[in-house]
Short mmCIF file of C-alpha atoms (C1' of nucleotides) in Angstrom, two decimals:
data_model
loop_
_atom_site.label_atom_id
_atom_site.label_comp_id
_atom_site.label_asym_id
_atom_site.label_seq_id
_atom_site.Cartn_x
_atom_site.Cartn_y
_atom_site.Cartn_z
CA MET A 16 -13.06 12.61 -0.39
CA ASN A 17 -10.48 9.82 -0.46
CA THR A 18 -8.89 8.10 2.56
CA LEU A 19 -6.10 10.66 2.78
CA SER A 20 -8.68 13.47 3.06
CA TYR A 21 -10.27 11.74 6.05
CA GLY A 22 -6.83 11.27 7.57
CA LEU A 23 -6.23 15.01 7.33
CA LEU A 24 -9.61 15.70 8.95
CA ALA A 25 -8.72 13.24 11.72
CA LEU A 26 -5.46 15.09 12.47
CA LEU A 27 -7.31 18.41 12.52
CA THR A 28 -9.63 17.17 15.30
CA ALA A 29 -6.67 17.29 17.70
CA ASN A 30 -5.11 20.61 16.57
CA SER A 31 -5.46 23.33 13.97
CA LEU A 32 -2.50 22.95 11.63
CA SER A 33 -0.96 24.40 8.45
CA GLY A 34 -0.57 22.36 5.26
CA TYR A 35 3.13 22.09 6.00
CA GLU A 36 2.51 20.79 9.53
CA LEU A 37 -0.12 18.34 8.27
CA THR A 38 2.41 16.99 5.78
CA GLN A 39 4.90 16.37 8.60
CA SER A 40 2.31 14.97 11.01
CA ILE A 41 0.86 12.45 8.61
CA LYS A 42 4.22 11.08 7.43
CA PRO A 43 4.66 8.42 10.15
CA LEU A 44 1.10 7.16 9.54
CA TRP A 45 0.53 7.37 5.80
CA ARG A 46 2.85 7.90 2.87
CA ALA A 47 1.94 11.18 1.17
CA GLY A 48 3.86 14.16 -0.18
CA HIS A 49 2.92 17.84 0.09
CA SER A 50 1.91 17.88 -3.59
CA GLN A 51 -0.94 15.52 -2.75
CA ILE A 52 -2.00 17.39 0.37
CA TYR A 53 -2.27 21.04 -0.75
CA PRO A 54 -4.87 20.36 -3.47
CA LEU A 55 -6.94 18.24 -1.06
CA LEU A 56 -6.99 21.09 1.47
CA VAL A 57 -8.27 23.47 -1.22
CA SER A 58 -11.05 21.06 -2.18
CA MET A 59 -12.06 20.37 1.44
CA GLU A 60 -12.15 24.08 2.15
CA GLN A 61 -14.50 24.53 -0.85
CA LYS A 62 -16.73 21.76 0.50
CA GLY A 63 -16.88 23.53 3.87
CA TYR A 64 -15.23 20.74 5.89
CA ILE A 65 -12.34 22.97 6.93
CA SER A 66 -11.67 26.69 7.17
CA TYR A 67 -8.38 28.58 7.25
CA GLU A 68 -6.86 31.69 8.69
CA ARG A 69 -3.94 33.31 6.85
CA ILE A 70 -1.03 34.02 9.19
CA GLU A 71 1.38 36.65 7.88
CA GLN A 72 4.98 36.20 8.90
CA THR A 73 7.97 38.40 8.15
CA ASP A 74 10.91 36.11 8.81
CA LYS A 75 9.25 32.98 7.37
CA PRO A 76 6.77 32.57 4.47
CA ASP A 77 3.10 33.26 5.24
CA LYS A 78 0.99 30.25 6.16
CA LYS A 79 -2.61 29.08 6.34
CA ILE A 80 -3.83 27.49 9.56
CA TYR A 81 -6.64 25.04 8.86
CA THR A 82 -9.39 24.25 11.37
CA ILE A 83 -12.04 21.54 11.07
CA THR A 84 -15.65 22.83 10.84
CA GLU A 85 -18.81 21.32 12.34
CA ALA A 86 -19.67 19.94 8.88
CA GLY A 87 -16.20 18.38 8.63
CA LEU A 88 -16.52 16.76 12.04
CA GLU A 89 -19.91 15.34 11.07
CA GLN A 90 -18.49 13.98 7.80
CA LEU A 91 -15.61 12.34 9.69
CA ARG A 92 -17.95 10.88 12.31
CA GLU A 93 -20.03 9.18 9.60
CA TRP A 94 -16.93 7.81 7.85
CA VAL A 95 -15.44 6.37 11.05
CA GLU A 96 -18.45 4.13 11.56
CA THR A 97 -18.36 2.65 8.04
CA PRO A 98 -16.48 -0.70 7.77
CA ALA A 99 -12.75 -0.34 7.08
CA ASP A 100 -11.63 -1.70 3.68
CA PRO A 101 -9.01 -4.48 3.82
CA PRO A 102 -5.51 -3.01 4.18
CA VAL A 103 -3.31 -2.75 1.07
CA LEU A 104 0.29 -3.74 1.67
CA ARG A 105 2.87 -3.36 -1.07
CA ASP A 106 6.16 -4.85 0.02
CA GLU A 107 8.90 -5.68 -2.47
CA LEU A 108 10.39 -7.99 0.14
CA HIS A 109 7.54 -10.46 -0.44
CA PHE A 110 8.68 -11.14 -4.02
CA LYS A 111 12.32 -11.07 -3.02
CA LEU A 112 11.65 -13.76 -0.40
CA TYR A 113 9.90 -15.85 -3.05
CA SER A 114 12.98 -15.59 -5.29
CA LEU A 115 15.54 -15.78 -2.52
CA TRP A 116 17.09 -18.99 -3.91
CA LEU A 117 18.43 -16.89 -6.81
CA ALA A 118 20.48 -14.65 -4.48
CA ARG A 119 23.95 -15.46 -3.17
CA PRO A 120 23.68 -16.51 0.52
CA GLU A 121 25.42 -13.37 1.86
CA GLU A 122 23.10 -11.14 -0.16
CA ALA A 123 20.03 -13.09 0.96
CA LYS A 124 21.03 -12.57 4.57
CA ALA A 125 21.84 -8.88 3.98
CA LEU A 126 18.34 -8.34 2.62
CA LEU A 127 16.81 -9.57 5.89
CA VAL A 128 19.33 -7.80 8.12
CA ARG A 129 18.59 -4.47 6.41
CA ARG A 130 14.85 -4.96 6.80
CA ALA A 131 15.24 -5.86 10.49
CA GLU A 132 17.27 -2.67 11.04
CA PHE A 133 14.65 -0.57 9.31
CA CYS A 134 11.86 -2.08 11.41
CA ARG A 135 13.78 -1.59 14.66
CA SER A 136 14.29 2.11 13.91
CA GLU A 137 10.58 2.48 13.12
CA LEU A 138 9.78 0.69 16.36
CA ASP A 139 11.92 3.14 18.34
CA ARG A 140 10.22 6.06 16.65
CA TYR A 141 6.73 4.80 17.49
CA ASN A 142 7.72 4.07 21.08
CA LEU A 143 8.96 7.65 21.42
CA MET A 144 5.66 8.90 20.00
CA ILE A 145 3.78 6.86 22.59
CA LYS A 146 5.84 8.46 25.37
CA ALA A 147 5.22 11.95 23.98
CA ASN A 148 1.51 11.18 23.81
CA GLU A 149 1.43 9.99 27.42
CA ALA A 150 3.27 13.11 28.56
CA LEU A 151 0.73 15.26 26.68
CA CYS A 152 -2.09 13.35 28.33
CA GLN A 153 -0.73 14.03 31.84
CA GLU A 154 0.30 17.62 31.17
CA ARG A 155 -3.22 18.57 30.12
CA GLY A 156 -5.88 17.63 32.66
CA GLU A 157 -8.36 14.82 32.10
CA THR A 158 -11.13 16.64 30.22
CA ARG A 159 -13.22 14.30 28.08
CA GLU A 160 -12.28 15.51 24.58
CA LEU A 161 -8.58 15.43 25.26
CA THR A 162 -8.40 11.94 26.66
CA ALA A 163 -10.47 10.90 23.64
CA THR A 164 -7.94 12.09 21.03
CA THR A 165 -4.94 10.84 23.01
CA PHE A 166 -6.68 7.47 23.37
CA GLY A 167 -7.13 7.14 19.58
CA ARG A 168 -3.51 8.08 19.03
CA TYR A 169 -2.47 5.48 21.60
CA LEU A 170 -4.45 2.70 19.89
CA LEU A 171 -2.95 3.57 16.51
CA LEU A 172 0.60 3.76 17.81
CA ARG A 173 0.24 0.44 19.64
CA LYS A 174 -0.86 -1.12 16.34
CA ARG A 175 2.24 0.20 14.56
CA VAL A 176 4.44 -1.08 17.39
CA MET A 177 2.92 -4.56 17.25
CA ASP A 178 3.28 -4.69 13.46
CA MET A 179 6.94 -3.70 13.65
CA GLU A 180 7.68 -6.20 16.42
CA SER A 181 6.15 -8.93 14.27
CA SER A 182 8.30 -7.88 11.29
CA VAL A 183 11.48 -7.93 13.38
CA ALA A 184 10.56 -11.37 14.71
CA PHE A 185 10.04 -12.63 11.17
CA CYS A 186 13.41 -11.34 9.98
CA GLU A 187 15.21 -12.98 12.88
CA TRP A 188 13.41 -16.27 12.31
CA ALA A 189 14.11 -16.17 8.56
CA ILE A 190 17.83 -15.47 9.08
CA GLY A 191 17.93 -18.59 11.26
CA GLU A 192 16.16 -20.62 8.56
CA LEU A 193 18.64 -19.41 5.94
CA GLU A 194 21.56 -20.56 8.05
CA SER A 195 20.12 -23.99 8.87
CA ASN A 196 19.16 -24.61 5.22
CA ALA A 197 22.41 -23.39 3.68
CA VAL A 198 24.38 -26.63 3.94
CA PRO A 199 21.85 -29.50 3.52
CA LEU A 200 20.75 -28.21 0.09
CA GLU A 201 24.05 -29.00 -1.62
CA MET B 20 9.97 -2.89 -15.03
CA ASN B 21 8.05 -2.07 -11.85
CA THR B 22 7.68 -4.25 -8.73
CA LEU B 23 4.66 -6.07 -10.12
CA SER B 24 6.64 -7.08 -13.22
CA TYR B 25 9.29 -8.69 -11.02
CA GLY B 26 6.56 -10.42 -9.06
CA LEU B 27 5.22 -11.95 -12.26
CA LEU B 28 8.73 -13.09 -13.22
CA ALA B 29 9.11 -14.62 -9.75
CA LEU B 30 5.90 -16.66 -10.15
CA LEU B 31 7.05 -17.84 -13.59
CA THR B 32 10.23 -19.33 -12.11
CA ALA B 33 8.07 -22.02 -10.46
CA ASN B 34 5.67 -22.73 -13.36
CA SER B 35 4.77 -21.56 -16.84
CA LEU B 36 1.40 -19.84 -16.54
CA SER B 37 -1.19 -17.96 -18.59
CA GLY B 38 -2.07 -14.32 -17.93
CA TYR B 39 -5.28 -15.47 -16.34
CA GLU B 40 -3.50 -17.91 -14.04
CA LEU B 41 -0.90 -15.27 -13.12
CA THR B 42 -3.73 -12.93 -12.15
CA GLN B 43 -5.19 -15.57 -9.81
CA SER B 44 -1.80 -16.64 -8.40
CA ILE B 45 -0.62 -13.17 -7.52
CA LYS B 46 -3.87 -12.12 -5.79
CA PRO B 47 -3.04 -13.42 -2.28
CA LEU B 48 0.38 -11.72 -2.45
CA TRP B 49 -0.16 -8.40 -4.21
CA ARG B 50 -3.29 -6.47 -5.13
CA ALA B 51 -3.48 -6.25 -8.93
CA GLY B 52 -6.22 -6.69 -11.52
CA HIS B 53 -5.92 -8.36 -14.91
CA SER B 54 -5.99 -4.96 -16.64
CA GLN B 55 -2.64 -4.20 -15.02
CA ILE B 56 -1.12 -7.58 -15.80
CA TYR B 57 -1.86 -8.14 -19.51
CA PRO B 58 -0.03 -4.98 -20.68
CA LEU B 59 3.00 -5.83 -18.50
CA LEU B 60 3.20 -9.31 -20.06
CA VAL B 61 3.23 -7.75 -23.55
CA SER B 62 6.03 -5.37 -22.56
CA MET B 63 8.11 -8.09 -20.87
CA GLU B 64 7.69 -10.33 -23.91
CA GLN B 65 9.00 -7.48 -26.10
CA LYS B 66 11.98 -7.06 -23.78
CA GLY B 67 12.73 -10.79 -24.09
CA TYR B 68 12.24 -11.63 -20.41
CA ILE B 69 9.38 -14.02 -21.16
CA SER B 70 8.12 -15.96 -24.16
CA TYR B 71 4.69 -17.43 -24.84
CA GLU B 72 3.06 -20.32 -26.59
CA ARG B 73 -0.49 -19.94 -27.86
CA ILE B 74 -2.74 -22.81 -26.78
CA GLU B 75 -5.87 -23.21 -28.88
CA GLN B 76 -8.89 -24.56 -27.07
CA THR B 77 -12.33 -25.40 -28.42
CA ASP B 78 -14.48 -25.46 -25.27
CA LYS B 79 -12.73 -22.50 -23.56
CA PRO B 80 -11.11 -19.36 -25.08
CA ASP B 81 -7.57 -19.71 -26.42
CA LYS B 82 -4.77 -18.83 -24.04
CA LYS B 83 -1.10 -17.85 -23.97
CA ILE B 84 1.23 -19.78 -21.69
CA TYR B 85 4.16 -17.61 -20.62
CA THR B 86 7.59 -19.00 -19.76
CA ILE B 87 10.52 -17.10 -18.24
CA THR B 88 13.62 -16.84 -20.47
CA GLU B 89 17.29 -16.95 -19.47
CA ALA B 90 17.41 -13.14 -19.81
CA GLY B 91 14.37 -12.84 -17.56
CA LEU B 92 15.90 -15.08 -14.94
CA GLU B 93 19.09 -13.02 -15.01
CA GLN B 94 17.11 -9.78 -14.65
CA LEU B 95 15.22 -11.21 -11.68
CA ARG B 96 18.43 -12.49 -10.05
CA GLU B 97 19.94 -8.97 -10.17
CA TRP B 98 16.78 -7.38 -8.76
CA VAL B 99 16.52 -9.82 -5.85
CA GLU B 100 19.92 -8.76 -4.54
CA THR B 101 19.12 -5.03 -4.52
CA PRO B 102 17.87 -3.66 -1.16
CA ALA B 103 14.10 -3.84 -0.65
CA ASP B 104 12.35 -0.47 -0.42
CA PRO B 105 10.41 0.15 2.81
CA PRO B 106 6.94 -1.42 2.63
CA VAL B 107 3.96 0.81 1.83
CA LEU B 108 0.91 0.07 3.97
CA ARG B 109 -2.36 1.84 3.32
CA ASP B 110 -4.87 0.93 5.99
CA GLU B 111 -8.02 2.97 6.54
CA LEU B 112 -8.27 1.42 9.99
CA HIS B 113 -5.32 3.54 11.15
CA PHE B 114 -7.28 6.76 10.71
CA LYS B 115 -10.45 5.19 12.05
CA LEU B 116 -8.60 4.19 15.22
CA TYR B 117 -7.33 7.76 15.57
CA SER B 118 -10.92 9.05 15.35
CA LEU B 119 -12.52 6.23 17.30
CA TRP B 120 -13.77 8.58 20.04
CA LEU B 121 -16.24 9.95 17.46
CA ALA B 122 -17.92 6.57 16.94
CA ARG B 123 -20.65 5.14 19.13
CA PRO B 124 -19.19 2.42 21.38
CA GLU B 125 -20.99 -0.49 19.62
CA GLU B 126 -19.77 0.74 16.23
CA ALA B 127 -16.22 1.17 17.52
CA LYS B 128 -16.23 -2.41 18.71
CA ALA B 129 -17.83 -3.66 15.46
CA LEU B 130 -15.00 -2.06 13.47
CA LEU B 131 -12.41 -4.11 15.38
CA VAL B 132 -14.49 -7.31 15.38
CA ARG B 133 -14.87 -7.12 11.58
CA ARG B 134 -11.16 -6.59 11.10
CA ALA B 135 -10.31 -9.49 13.41
CA GLU B 136 -12.64 -11.75 11.39
CA PHE B 137 -11.04 -10.66 8.13
CA CYS B 138 -7.55 -11.35 9.48
CA ARG B 139 -8.53 -14.77 10.80
CA SER B 140 -9.89 -15.81 7.41
CA GLU B 141 -6.69 -14.59 5.75
CA LEU B 142 -4.70 -16.53 8.32
CA ASP B 143 -6.59 -19.73 7.51
CA ARG B 144 -6.01 -19.20 3.81
CA TYR B 145 -2.26 -18.77 4.25
CA ASN B 146 -2.05 -21.80 6.53
CA LEU B 147 -3.78 -23.87 3.84
CA MET B 148 -1.30 -22.58 1.27
CA ILE B 149 1.58 -23.65 3.51
CA LYS B 150 0.12 -27.16 3.74
CA ALA B 151 -0.33 -27.33 -0.05
CA ASN B 152 3.26 -26.18 -0.48
CA GLU B 153 4.57 -28.85 1.90
CA ALA B 154 2.56 -31.54 0.09
CA LEU B 155 4.04 -30.37 -3.23
CA CYS B 156 7.52 -30.50 -1.74
CA GLN B 157 7.08 -34.13 -0.63
CA GLU B 158 5.27 -35.29 -3.76
CA ARG B 159 8.09 -34.13 -6.00
CA GLY B 160 11.48 -35.48 -4.94
CA GLU B 161 14.17 -33.31 -3.39
CA THR B 162 15.94 -31.99 -6.49
CA ARG B 163 17.74 -28.70 -5.84
CA GLU B 164 15.65 -26.30 -7.96
CA LEU B 165 12.36 -27.52 -6.57
CA THR B 166 13.22 -27.27 -2.90
CA ALA B 167 14.53 -23.79 -3.71
CA THR B 168 11.19 -22.43 -5.00
CA THR B 169 9.17 -24.17 -2.30
CA PHE B 170 11.52 -22.70 0.32
CA GLY B 171 10.94 -19.14 -0.96
CA ARG B 172 7.21 -19.71 -0.95
CA TYR B 173 7.44 -21.03 2.60
CA LEU B 174 9.33 -17.95 3.83
CA LEU B 175 6.80 -15.62 2.22
CA LEU B 176 3.79 -17.49 3.56
CA ARG B 177 5.25 -17.58 7.07
CA LYS B 178 5.64 -13.79 6.89
CA ARG B 179 1.99 -13.35 5.94
CA VAL B 180 0.94 -15.70 8.75
CA MET B 181 2.97 -13.79 11.34
CA ASP B 182 1.59 -10.44 10.13
CA MET B 183 -2.00 -11.71 10.35
CA GLU B 184 -1.44 -13.20 13.82
CA SER B 185 -0.13 -9.83 14.98
CA SER B 186 -3.17 -8.06 13.54
CA VAL B 187 -5.58 -10.44 15.26
CA ALA B 188 -3.70 -9.96 18.55
CA PHE B 189 -3.98 -6.19 18.15
CA CYS B 190 -7.73 -6.32 17.52
CA GLU B 191 -8.31 -8.50 20.58
CA TRP B 192 -6.19 -6.23 22.76
CA ALA B 193 -7.93 -3.10 21.43
CA ILE B 194 -11.41 -4.55 22.06
CA GLY B 195 -10.34 -5.12 25.66
CA GLU B 196 -9.07 -1.54 25.94
CA LEU B 197 -12.36 -0.21 24.58
CA GLU B 198 -14.30 -2.10 27.20
CA SER B 199 -12.12 -1.08 30.13
CA ASN B 200 -12.11 2.58 29.02
CA ALA B 201 -15.81 2.81 28.24
CA VAL B 202 -17.02 3.56 31.76
CA PRO B 203 -14.25 5.63 33.44
CA LEU B 204 -14.40 8.33 30.70
CA GLU B 205 -17.84 9.58 31.73
"C1'" DC C 25 28.80 28.80 0.95
"C1'" DT C 26 25.98 25.09 1.10
"C1'" DT C 27 22.48 22.67 3.28
"C1'" DC C 28 18.41 22.50 6.19
"C1'" DA C 29 13.88 24.20 7.85
"C1'" DC C 30 9.97 26.85 6.74
"C1'" DA C 31 6.10 27.39 3.45
"C1'" DT C 32 3.05 26.83 -0.70
"C1'" DG C 33 1.95 25.73 -4.91
"C1'" DT C 34 1.82 23.32 -10.19
"C1'" DA C 35 3.04 19.89 -13.89
"C1'" DA C 36 4.41 15.63 -15.79
"C1'" DT C 37 4.54 10.99 -15.42
"C1'" DG C 38 3.63 6.46 -13.73
"C1'" DG C 39 0.75 3.14 -11.21
"C1'" DG C 40 -3.82 1.28 -9.95
"C1'" DT C 41 -9.03 0.71 -10.14
"C1'" DT C 42 -13.24 0.52 -12.43
"C1'" DA C 43 -15.74 -0.01 -16.33
"C1'" DC C 44 -16.34 -1.39 -21.18
"C1'" DA C 45 -16.09 -5.23 -24.50
"C1'" DT C 46 -16.68 -10.14 -26.14
"C1'" DG C 47 -18.04 -14.93 -25.84
"C1'" DA C 48 -18.43 -20.11 -24.72
"C1'" DT C 49 -19.47 -23.51 -21.11
"C1'" DT C 50 -20.95 -25.02 -16.72
"C1'" DT C 51 -23.52 -24.70 -12.41
"C1'" DA C 52 -27.35 -23.15 -9.43
"C1'" DT D 21 -32.33 -17.86 -16.81
"C1'" DA D 22 -29.02 -15.75 -14.02
"C1'" DA D 23 -24.50 -16.17 -12.31
"C1'" DA D 24 -19.87 -18.03 -12.21
"C1'" DT D 25 -15.46 -19.73 -14.53
"C1'" DC D 26 -12.33 -19.35 -18.24
"C1'" DA D 27 -9.80 -16.02 -21.17
"C1'" DT D 28 -7.92 -11.64 -23.11
"C1'" DG D 29 -7.82 -7.16 -24.07
"C1'" DT D 30 -8.71 -1.53 -24.03
"C1'" DA D 31 -10.17 3.08 -22.10
"C1'" DA D 32 -11.15 6.39 -18.68
"C1'" DC D 33 -10.29 8.00 -14.52
"C1'" DC D 34 -8.13 8.57 -10.05
"C1'" DC D 35 -4.21 8.34 -7.08
"C1'" DA D 36 0.82 8.86 -6.08
"C1'" DT D 37 5.61 10.19 -7.02
"C1'" DT D 38 9.01 13.09 -8.79
"C1'" DA D 39 10.35 17.20 -10.53
"C1'" DC D 40 9.75 22.13 -11.35
"C1'" DA D 41 9.21 26.70 -9.16
"C1'" DT D 42 10.10 30.49 -5.60
"C1'" DG D 43 11.96 32.73 -1.55
"C1'" DT D 44 13.87 33.83 3.40
"C1'" DG D 45 16.59 32.89 7.52
"C1'" DA D 46 19.49 30.07 10.42
"C1'" DA D 47 23.14 26.91 11.22
"C1'" DG D 48 27.18 24.38 10.02
#
DNA sequence: CTTCACATGTAATGGGTTACATGATTTA
DNA sequence: TAAATCATGTAACCCATTACATGTGAAG
């Protein structure tokens, strides 16, 4: 049971989903390909944390819809209360910033402009997800379980939004620094 | 040549360092153990990007001081100008936030308090590094190469500071949300 | 007629973590 | 006397990415 396994369990508390749908759903939150996910689903099914129902389809390939079990929910509940390990961030940009004096000025600026664009598009995506989540929350009534899962999703999405806003702010600040430092160095 | 290799090259543009020192220096910027670093140094030495001098010591074990070569500097220069891949963030807290409704309220709050404390200590560490970098900048004169490496280090450290400030702000906001949502749900 | 979406799997390779291995000196 | 710092390396294992593999239907 690695972190990704718990992430899959977490998604399954909101909805029963196929391996394919889990792969799509987890993408904005955690980088993982389908080749990582399918074997984990097999192993969690063997452990009794999830169960599946085979859905036969004629037009599309058959699929397996996974549902979290009581044992799976209990496992997840225990994990949630354990302290979260420090986050691991691997960002090439860090080393490129460190070595930015080696780049031609236009290329240095381009590096930051591209990153700012990437972060703005991520920001838009997360903001859309927040809106979809709020709509879902209103559409369904206010039963306790449902507001609980939409609340968790809201917290998470707000975190992603704040992180992206901070990254955009950094890029804009750094572009300004580049421009004000360009001349005095020579 | 993976990202970590370029990171090691980047550090060697400021100072010649031993494998041990590189391991310590890179820690605040990139998670990597010495068992990853020593083999990369061997392979970069074989490629001609770095060279080393063996220093014999009597009180402590012998060491190898690595220096970047012209070829290494050229390799790094080319890499810096290529677009930076999107960052990869793996943070358990994301999934724990999603599943926070499963945790008892005190444990949910403790999760966020612990993370806020971690981020504040990181923030302090980076702020100290910025001060050390500024002192270094003043101590040495203002020759072009030196201001260049201290500038890159400054940019990078400011990014880390901004990221940590954003994380602390999130934790504080989320703790407030937890408290205001605790009662109305029942 | 090619690409995209749906849908599930395996295999090879590369990257990262933990543990094994050694050994002197200093500090608690 | 136990732990920490300095110093370098290897081995085993786990995790992640890319590629291989198959097949239908819809849309451009």
